[in-house]
Amino acid sequence: MSEIKLLANNKKARHEYFIEEVYECGIELKGTEVKSIKKGKVSIKESYCMIENSEVFVYSMNVSPYTEGNIFNVDSLRKRKLLMHKSEIRKLIGKTKEQGYTLIPLRVYAKNGLVKVEIALAKGKNLYDKRETLKKRDDLRNMQRAMRR
């Protein structure tokens, strides 16, 4: 049984994008970044993923420097390599070449002592799609309230 501890969550992602597929991948970290992430000092609100030379990287993932760290602390906004199978990367290359698709991180979590990143192949929503989603959520909430009474 795997124990999962949520460290960071991208709440706006499901509001801003249609999520097509979700992938779990490892992340290559240096020095004290692991300790800092396990303390929850990570933010993925404005981060995104890109594929370069058949490797997946996450950009703008903010990992605050470890306070008890020393000279081995690294830049908090550096690009970090994501660890995925070649077949998954090839599939993502084909999908991201299509119009409107992008890769975004959804959450960062610790699973069996290892830091994992959940990324999604997503398509951006238009303003009217966002309004429709909010309307459906409100209608569902109102129906549940009526059923309780």
Coordinates of N, CA and C in Angstrom, one line a residue:
M1 N 0.8 -1.2 0.0 CA 0.0 0.0 0.0 C 0.9 1.2 0.0
S2 N 0.6 2.2 -0.9 CA 1.4 3.4 -1.0 C 0.8 4.5 -0.3
E3 N 1.6 5.2 0.5 CA 1.2 6.3 1.3 C 1.5 7.6 0.5
I4 N 0.5 8.4 0.3 CA 0.6 9.6 -0.5 C 0.4 10.8 0.4
K5 N 1.4 11.8 0.4 CA 1.2 13.0 1.1 C 1.3 14.2 0.1
L6 N 0.2 14.9 0.0 CA 0.1 16.0 -0.9 C 1.0 17.2 -0.5
L7 N 1.9 17.7 -1.3 CA 2.8 18.8 -1.0 C 2.4 20.1 -1.7
A8 N 1.9 20.0 -2.9 CA 1.5 21.2 -3.6 C 0.4 20.8 -4.6
N9 N -0.6 21.8 -4.8 CA -1.7 21.5 -5.7 C -1.9 22.7 -6.5
N10 N -2.2 22.5 -7.8 CA -2.6 23.5 -8.7 C -4.1 23.6 -8.9
K11 N -4.7 24.4 -8.0 CA -6.2 24.4 -8.0 C -6.8 25.0 -9.2
K12 N -6.1 26.0 -9.8 CA -6.7 26.8 -10.9 C -6.6 26.0 -12.2
A13 N -5.8 24.9 -12.2 CA -5.6 24.2 -13.5 C -6.9 23.6 -14.0
R14 N -7.7 23.0 -13.2 CA -9.0 22.4 -13.7 C -10.0 23.5 -14.1
H15 N -9.8 24.7 -13.6 CA -10.7 25.8 -14.0 C -10.2 26.4 -15.3
E16 N -8.9 26.5 -15.5 CA -8.4 27.1 -16.7 C -8.3 26.2 -17.9
Y17 N -8.2 24.8 -17.7 CA -8.0 23.9 -18.8 C -9.0 22.7 -18.7
F18 N -9.2 22.1 -19.9 CA -9.8 20.8 -20.0 C -8.7 19.7 -19.9
I19 N -8.8 18.8 -18.9 CA -7.7 17.9 -18.6 C -8.0 16.6 -19.5
E20 N -7.1 16.3 -20.4 CA -7.3 15.1 -21.3 C -6.7 13.9 -20.7
E21 N -5.4 13.9 -20.3 CA -4.7 12.7 -19.8 C -3.8 13.2 -18.6
V22 N -3.6 12.3 -17.7 CA -2.8 12.6 -16.5 C -1.7 11.5 -16.4
Y23 N -0.5 12.0 -16.1 CA 0.7 11.2 -16.0 C 1.4 11.4 -14.7
E24 N 1.9 10.3 -14.1 CA 2.7 10.5 -12.9 C 4.2 10.3 -13.3
C25 N 5.0 11.2 -12.8 CA 6.4 11.2 -13.1 C 7.3 11.6 -11.9
G26 N 8.5 11.1 -11.9 CA 9.5 11.5 -10.9 C 10.1 12.8 -11.3
I27 N 10.9 13.4 -10.4 CA 11.5 14.7 -10.7 C 13.0 14.6 -10.2
E28 N 13.8 15.2 -11.0 CA 15.3 15.2 -10.7 C 15.5 16.5 -9.9
L29 N 16.0 16.2 -8.6 CA 16.2 17.3 -7.7 C 17.7 17.3 -7.2
K30 N 18.1 18.5 -6.8 CA 19.5 18.6 -6.3 C 19.6 19.1 -4.9
G31 N 20.5 18.5 -4.2 CA 20.9 19.0 -2.8 C 19.7 19.0 -1.9
T32 N 19.4 20.2 -1.3 CA 18.5 20.3 -0.2 C 17.0 20.6 -0.8
E33 N 16.8 20.5 -2.1 CA 15.5 20.7 -2.6 C 14.5 19.7 -2.1
V34 N 14.9 18.4 -1.9 CA 14.0 17.4 -1.4 C 13.5 17.7 -0.1
K35 N 14.4 18.2 0.8 CA 14.0 18.5 2.2 C 13.0 19.7 2.2
S36 N 13.3 20.7 1.3 CA 12.4 21.9 1.2 C 11.1 21.5 0.7
I37 N 11.0 20.6 -0.3 CA 9.7 20.2 -0.9 C 8.9 19.4 0.1
K38 N 9.6 18.5 0.8 CA 8.9 17.7 1.8 C 8.3 18.5 2.9
K39 N 8.9 19.7 3.2 CA 8.4 20.6 4.2 C 7.2 21.4 3.6
G40 N 6.9 21.2 2.3 CA 5.8 21.9 1.7 C 6.1 23.3 1.1
K41 N 7.4 23.6 1.0 CA 7.9 24.9 0.5 C 8.0 24.9 -1.0
V42 N 6.9 24.5 -1.7 CA 6.9 24.4 -3.1 C 5.6 25.0 -3.7
S43 N 5.7 25.7 -4.8 CA 4.5 26.3 -5.5 C 4.5 25.9 -7.0
I44 N 3.4 25.5 -7.5 CA 3.3 25.2 -8.9 C 2.2 26.0 -9.6
K45 N 1.8 27.1 -9.0 CA 0.7 27.9 -9.5 C 0.9 28.3 -10.9
E46 N 2.1 28.9 -11.2 CA 2.4 29.4 -12.5 C 3.3 28.6 -13.4
S47 N 3.5 27.3 -13.0 CA 4.5 26.5 -13.7 C 3.8 25.8 -14.9
Y48 N 4.7 25.4 -15.8 CA 4.3 24.7 -17.0 C 5.4 23.7 -17.4
C49 N 5.1 22.8 -18.3 CA 6.1 21.8 -18.8 C 6.3 22.0 -20.3
M50 N 7.6 21.6 -20.7 CA 7.9 21.7 -22.1 C 8.8 20.5 -22.4
I51 N 8.8 20.0 -23.7 CA 9.6 18.9 -24.1 C 10.7 19.5 -24.9
E52 N 12.0 19.1 -24.5 CA 13.2 19.5 -25.2 C 14.1 18.3 -25.4
N53 N 14.5 18.0 -26.6 CA 15.4 16.9 -26.9 C 14.9 15.6 -26.3
S54 N 13.6 15.3 -26.5 CA 13.0 14.1 -26.0 C 13.1 13.9 -24.4
E55 N 13.1 15.1 -23.7 CA 13.1 15.1 -22.3 C 12.1 16.1 -21.8
V56 N 11.4 15.9 -20.7 CA 10.3 16.7 -20.2 C 10.9 17.6 -19.1
F57 N 10.7 18.9 -19.1 CA 11.2 19.8 -18.1 C 10.0 20.6 -17.6
V58 N 10.1 20.9 -16.3 CA 9.1 21.8 -15.7 C 9.7 23.1 -15.4
Y59 N 9.0 24.2 -15.8 CA 9.6 25.6 -15.6 C 8.7 26.3 -14.6
S60 N 9.3 27.3 -13.9 CA 8.7 28.2 -13.0 C 8.1 27.5 -11.8
M61 N 8.6 26.3 -11.4 CA 8.2 25.6 -10.2 C 9.1 26.2 -9.1
N62 N 8.4 26.9 -8.2 CA 9.2 27.6 -7.1 C 9.4 26.7 -5.9
V63 N 10.7 26.3 -5.7 CA 11.1 25.6 -4.5 C 11.9 26.5 -3.7
S64 N 11.3 26.9 -2.5 CA 12.0 27.9 -1.6 C 13.3 27.2 -1.1
P65 N 14.3 28.1 -1.0 CA 15.6 27.5 -0.4 C 15.4 26.9 1.0
Y66 N 16.1 25.8 1.3 CA 16.0 25.2 2.6 C 16.6 26.1 3.6
T67 N 15.9 26.4 4.7 CA 16.4 27.4 5.6 C 17.6 26.9 6.4
E68 N 17.7 25.6 6.7 CA 18.9 25.0 7.4 C 20.0 24.6 6.4
G69 N 19.7 25.0 5.1 CA 20.7 24.7 4.1 C 21.9 25.5 4.1
N70 N 22.8 25.3 3.2 CA 24.1 26.0 3.2 C 24.4 26.4 1.8
I71 N 25.6 26.4 1.4 CA 26.0 26.8 0.0 C 25.5 25.9 -1.1
F72 N 24.9 24.7 -0.7 CA 24.4 23.8 -1.7 C 23.0 24.1 -2.1
N73 N 22.4 25.2 -1.6 CA 21.0 25.6 -2.1 C 21.2 26.1 -3.5
V74 N 20.2 25.7 -4.3 CA 20.2 26.1 -5.8 C 19.1 27.1 -6.1
D75 N 19.1 27.7 -7.3 CA 18.1 28.6 -7.7 C 16.7 28.1 -7.6
S76 N 15.8 28.9 -7.0 CA 14.5 28.4 -6.7 C 13.6 28.2 -7.9
L77 N 13.9 28.9 -9.0 CA 13.0 28.8 -10.2 C 13.7 28.1 -11.3
R78 N 14.7 27.4 -11.1 CA 15.4 26.7 -12.2 C 14.5 25.7 -12.9
K79 N 14.9 25.3 -14.1 CA 14.1 24.2 -14.8 C 14.5 22.9 -14.2
R80 N 13.5 22.0 -14.0 CA 13.8 20.7 -13.5 C 13.3 19.6 -14.4
K81 N 14.1 18.6 -14.5 CA 13.8 17.5 -15.4 C 12.8 16.5 -14.8
L82 N 11.8 16.1 -15.6 CA 10.9 15.1 -15.1 C 11.2 13.8 -15.7
L83 N 11.1 12.7 -14.9 CA 11.5 11.4 -15.3 C 10.3 10.6 -15.7
M84 N 10.3 10.3 -17.0 CA 9.2 9.5 -17.6 C 9.7 8.5 -18.6
H85 N 8.9 7.5 -18.9 CA 9.3 6.5 -19.9 C 9.3 7.1 -21.3
K86 N 10.2 6.6 -22.1 CA 10.4 7.1 -23.5 C 9.1 7.0 -24.3
S87 N 8.3 5.9 -24.1 CA 7.1 5.7 -24.9 C 6.1 6.8 -24.5
E88 N 6.0 7.2 -23.2 CA 5.1 8.2 -22.8 C 5.5 9.6 -23.3
I89 N 6.8 9.8 -23.4 CA 7.3 11.1 -23.9 C 7.0 11.2 -25.4
R90 N 7.2 10.1 -26.1 CA 6.9 10.1 -27.6 C 5.4 10.4 -27.8
K91 N 4.6 9.8 -27.0 CA 3.1 10.1 -27.1 C 2.8 11.5 -26.8
L92 N 3.5 12.1 -25.8 CA 3.2 13.5 -25.5 C 3.8 14.5 -26.6
I93 N 4.9 14.1 -27.2 CA 5.4 14.9 -28.3 C 4.4 15.0 -29.4
G94 N 3.8 13.9 -29.8 CA 2.7 13.9 -30.8 C 1.5 14.7 -30.4
K95 N 1.1 14.6 -29.2 CA -0.1 15.3 -28.7 C 0.1 16.8 -28.6
T96 N 1.3 17.2 -28.1 CA 1.5 18.7 -27.9 C 1.8 19.4 -29.2
K97 N 2.1 18.7 -30.2 CA 2.2 19.3 -31.6 C 0.9 19.8 -32.1
E98 N -0.2 19.1 -31.6 CA -1.6 19.5 -32.0 C -1.9 20.9 -31.5
Q99 N -2.8 21.6 -32.2 CA -3.1 22.9 -31.8 C -3.8 23.0 -30.4
G100 N -3.3 23.9 -29.6 CA -4.0 24.1 -28.3 C -3.7 23.3 -27.1
Y101 N -2.9 22.2 -27.3 CA -2.5 21.3 -26.2 C -1.3 21.8 -25.5
T102 N -1.2 21.6 -24.2 CA -0.1 22.0 -23.4 C 0.1 21.0 -22.2
L103 N 1.2 21.1 -21.6 CA 1.5 20.2 -20.4 C 1.6 21.1 -19.2
I104 N 0.8 20.7 -18.2 CA 0.8 21.5 -16.9 C 0.9 20.6 -15.7
P105 N 1.6 21.0 -14.7 CA 1.7 20.2 -13.5 C 0.4 20.4 -12.6
L106 N -0.2 19.3 -12.2 CA -1.4 19.4 -11.4 C -1.1 19.4 -9.9
R107 N -0.2 18.5 -9.5 CA 0.1 18.4 -8.1 C 1.5 17.8 -7.8
V108 N 2.1 18.1 -6.7 CA 3.4 17.5 -6.3 C 3.1 16.8 -5.0
Y109 N 3.5 15.5 -4.9 CA 3.3 14.7 -3.7 C 4.4 13.8 -3.4
A110 N 4.5 13.3 -2.2 CA 5.5 12.3 -1.8 C 4.8 10.9 -1.7
K111 N 5.4 10.0 -2.4 CA 4.8 8.6 -2.5 C 5.9 7.6 -2.2
N112 N 5.7 6.9 -1.1 CA 6.7 6.0 -0.6 C 8.1 6.7 -0.4
G113 N 8.1 7.9 0.1 CA 9.4 8.6 0.3 C 10.0 9.3 -0.9
L114 N 9.4 9.1 -2.1 CA 9.9 9.7 -3.3 C 9.0 10.9 -3.7
V115 N 9.5 12.0 -4.2 CA 8.8 13.1 -4.7 C 8.3 12.9 -6.1
K116 N 7.0 13.0 -6.3 CA 6.4 12.7 -7.7 C 5.6 14.0 -8.1
V117 N 5.5 14.1 -9.4 CA 4.8 15.3 -10.0 C 3.7 14.7 -10.9
E118 N 2.5 15.1 -10.8 CA 1.4 14.7 -11.7 C 1.2 15.7 -12.7
I119 N 1.5 15.4 -14.0 CA 1.3 16.4 -15.1 C 0.1 16.0 -15.9
A120 N -0.5 16.9 -16.6 CA -1.6 16.7 -17.4 C -1.5 17.2 -18.8
L121 N -2.0 16.5 -19.7 CA -2.1 17.0 -21.1 C -3.4 17.7 -21.1
A122 N -3.4 19.0 -21.4 CA -4.6 19.9 -21.2 C -4.8 20.8 -22.4
K123 N -6.0 21.2 -22.6 CA -6.4 22.1 -23.6 C -7.0 23.3 -23.0
G124 N -6.6 24.5 -23.3 CA -7.1 25.7 -22.7 C -8.6 25.9 -22.9
K125 N -9.3 26.4 -21.9 CA -10.7 26.8 -21.9 C -10.9 28.2 -22.4
N126 N -12.0 28.5 -23.1 CA -12.3 29.8 -23.5 C -13.2 30.4 -22.3
L127 N -13.4 31.7 -22.3 CA -14.2 32.3 -21.2 C -15.6 31.7 -21.1
Y128 N -16.3 31.4 -22.2 CA -17.6 30.8 -22.1 C -17.6 29.4 -21.6
D129 N -16.5 28.7 -21.8 CA -16.4 27.3 -21.2 C -16.3 27.4 -19.7
K130 N -15.5 28.4 -19.2 CA -15.3 28.6 -17.8 C -16.7 29.0 -17.1
R131 N -17.4 29.8 -17.8 CA -18.8 30.2 -17.3 C -19.7 29.0 -17.2
E132 N -19.6 28.2 -18.3 CA -20.5 27.0 -18.3 C -20.1 26.0 -17.2
T133 N -18.8 25.9 -16.9 CA -18.4 25.0 -15.8 C -18.9 25.5 -14.5
L134 N -18.8 26.8 -14.3 CA -19.3 27.4 -13.0 C -20.8 27.2 -12.9
K135 N -21.5 27.4 -14.0 CA -23.0 27.3 -14.0 C -23.4 25.8 -13.6
K136 N -22.7 24.9 -14.2 CA -23.0 23.5 -13.9 C -22.7 23.1 -12.4
R137 N -21.6 23.7 -11.9 CA -21.3 23.4 -10.5 C -22.3 24.0 -9.6
D138 N -22.8 25.3 -9.9 CA -23.8 25.9 -9.1 C -25.2 25.2 -9.2
D139 N -25.5 24.7 -10.4 CA -26.8 23.9 -10.5 C -26.7 22.6 -9.7
L140 N -25.6 22.0 -9.8 CA -25.4 20.7 -9.0 C -25.5 21.0 -7.5
R141 N -24.9 22.1 -7.0 CA -25.0 22.4 -5.6 C -26.4 22.7 -5.2
N142 N -27.1 23.5 -6.1 CA -28.5 23.8 -5.7 C -29.4 22.5 -5.7
M143 N -29.2 21.6 -6.6 CA -29.9 20.3 -6.6 C -29.6 19.5 -5.3
Q144 N -28.4 19.5 -4.9 CA -28.1 18.8 -3.7 C -28.7 19.4 -2.5
R145 N -28.7 20.7 -2.4 CA -29.4 21.5 -1.3 C -30.9 21.1 -1.3
A146 N -31.5 21.1 -2.5 CA -33.0 20.8 -2.6 C -33.2 19.4 -2.1
M147 N -32.3 18.4 -2.5 CA -32.5 17.0 -2.1 C -32.4 16.8 -0.6
R148 N -31.6 17.6 0.1 CA -31.4 17.5 1.5 C -32.7 18.0 2.3
R149 N -33.4 18.9 1.7 CA -34.6 19.5 2.4 C -35.7 18.6 2.3

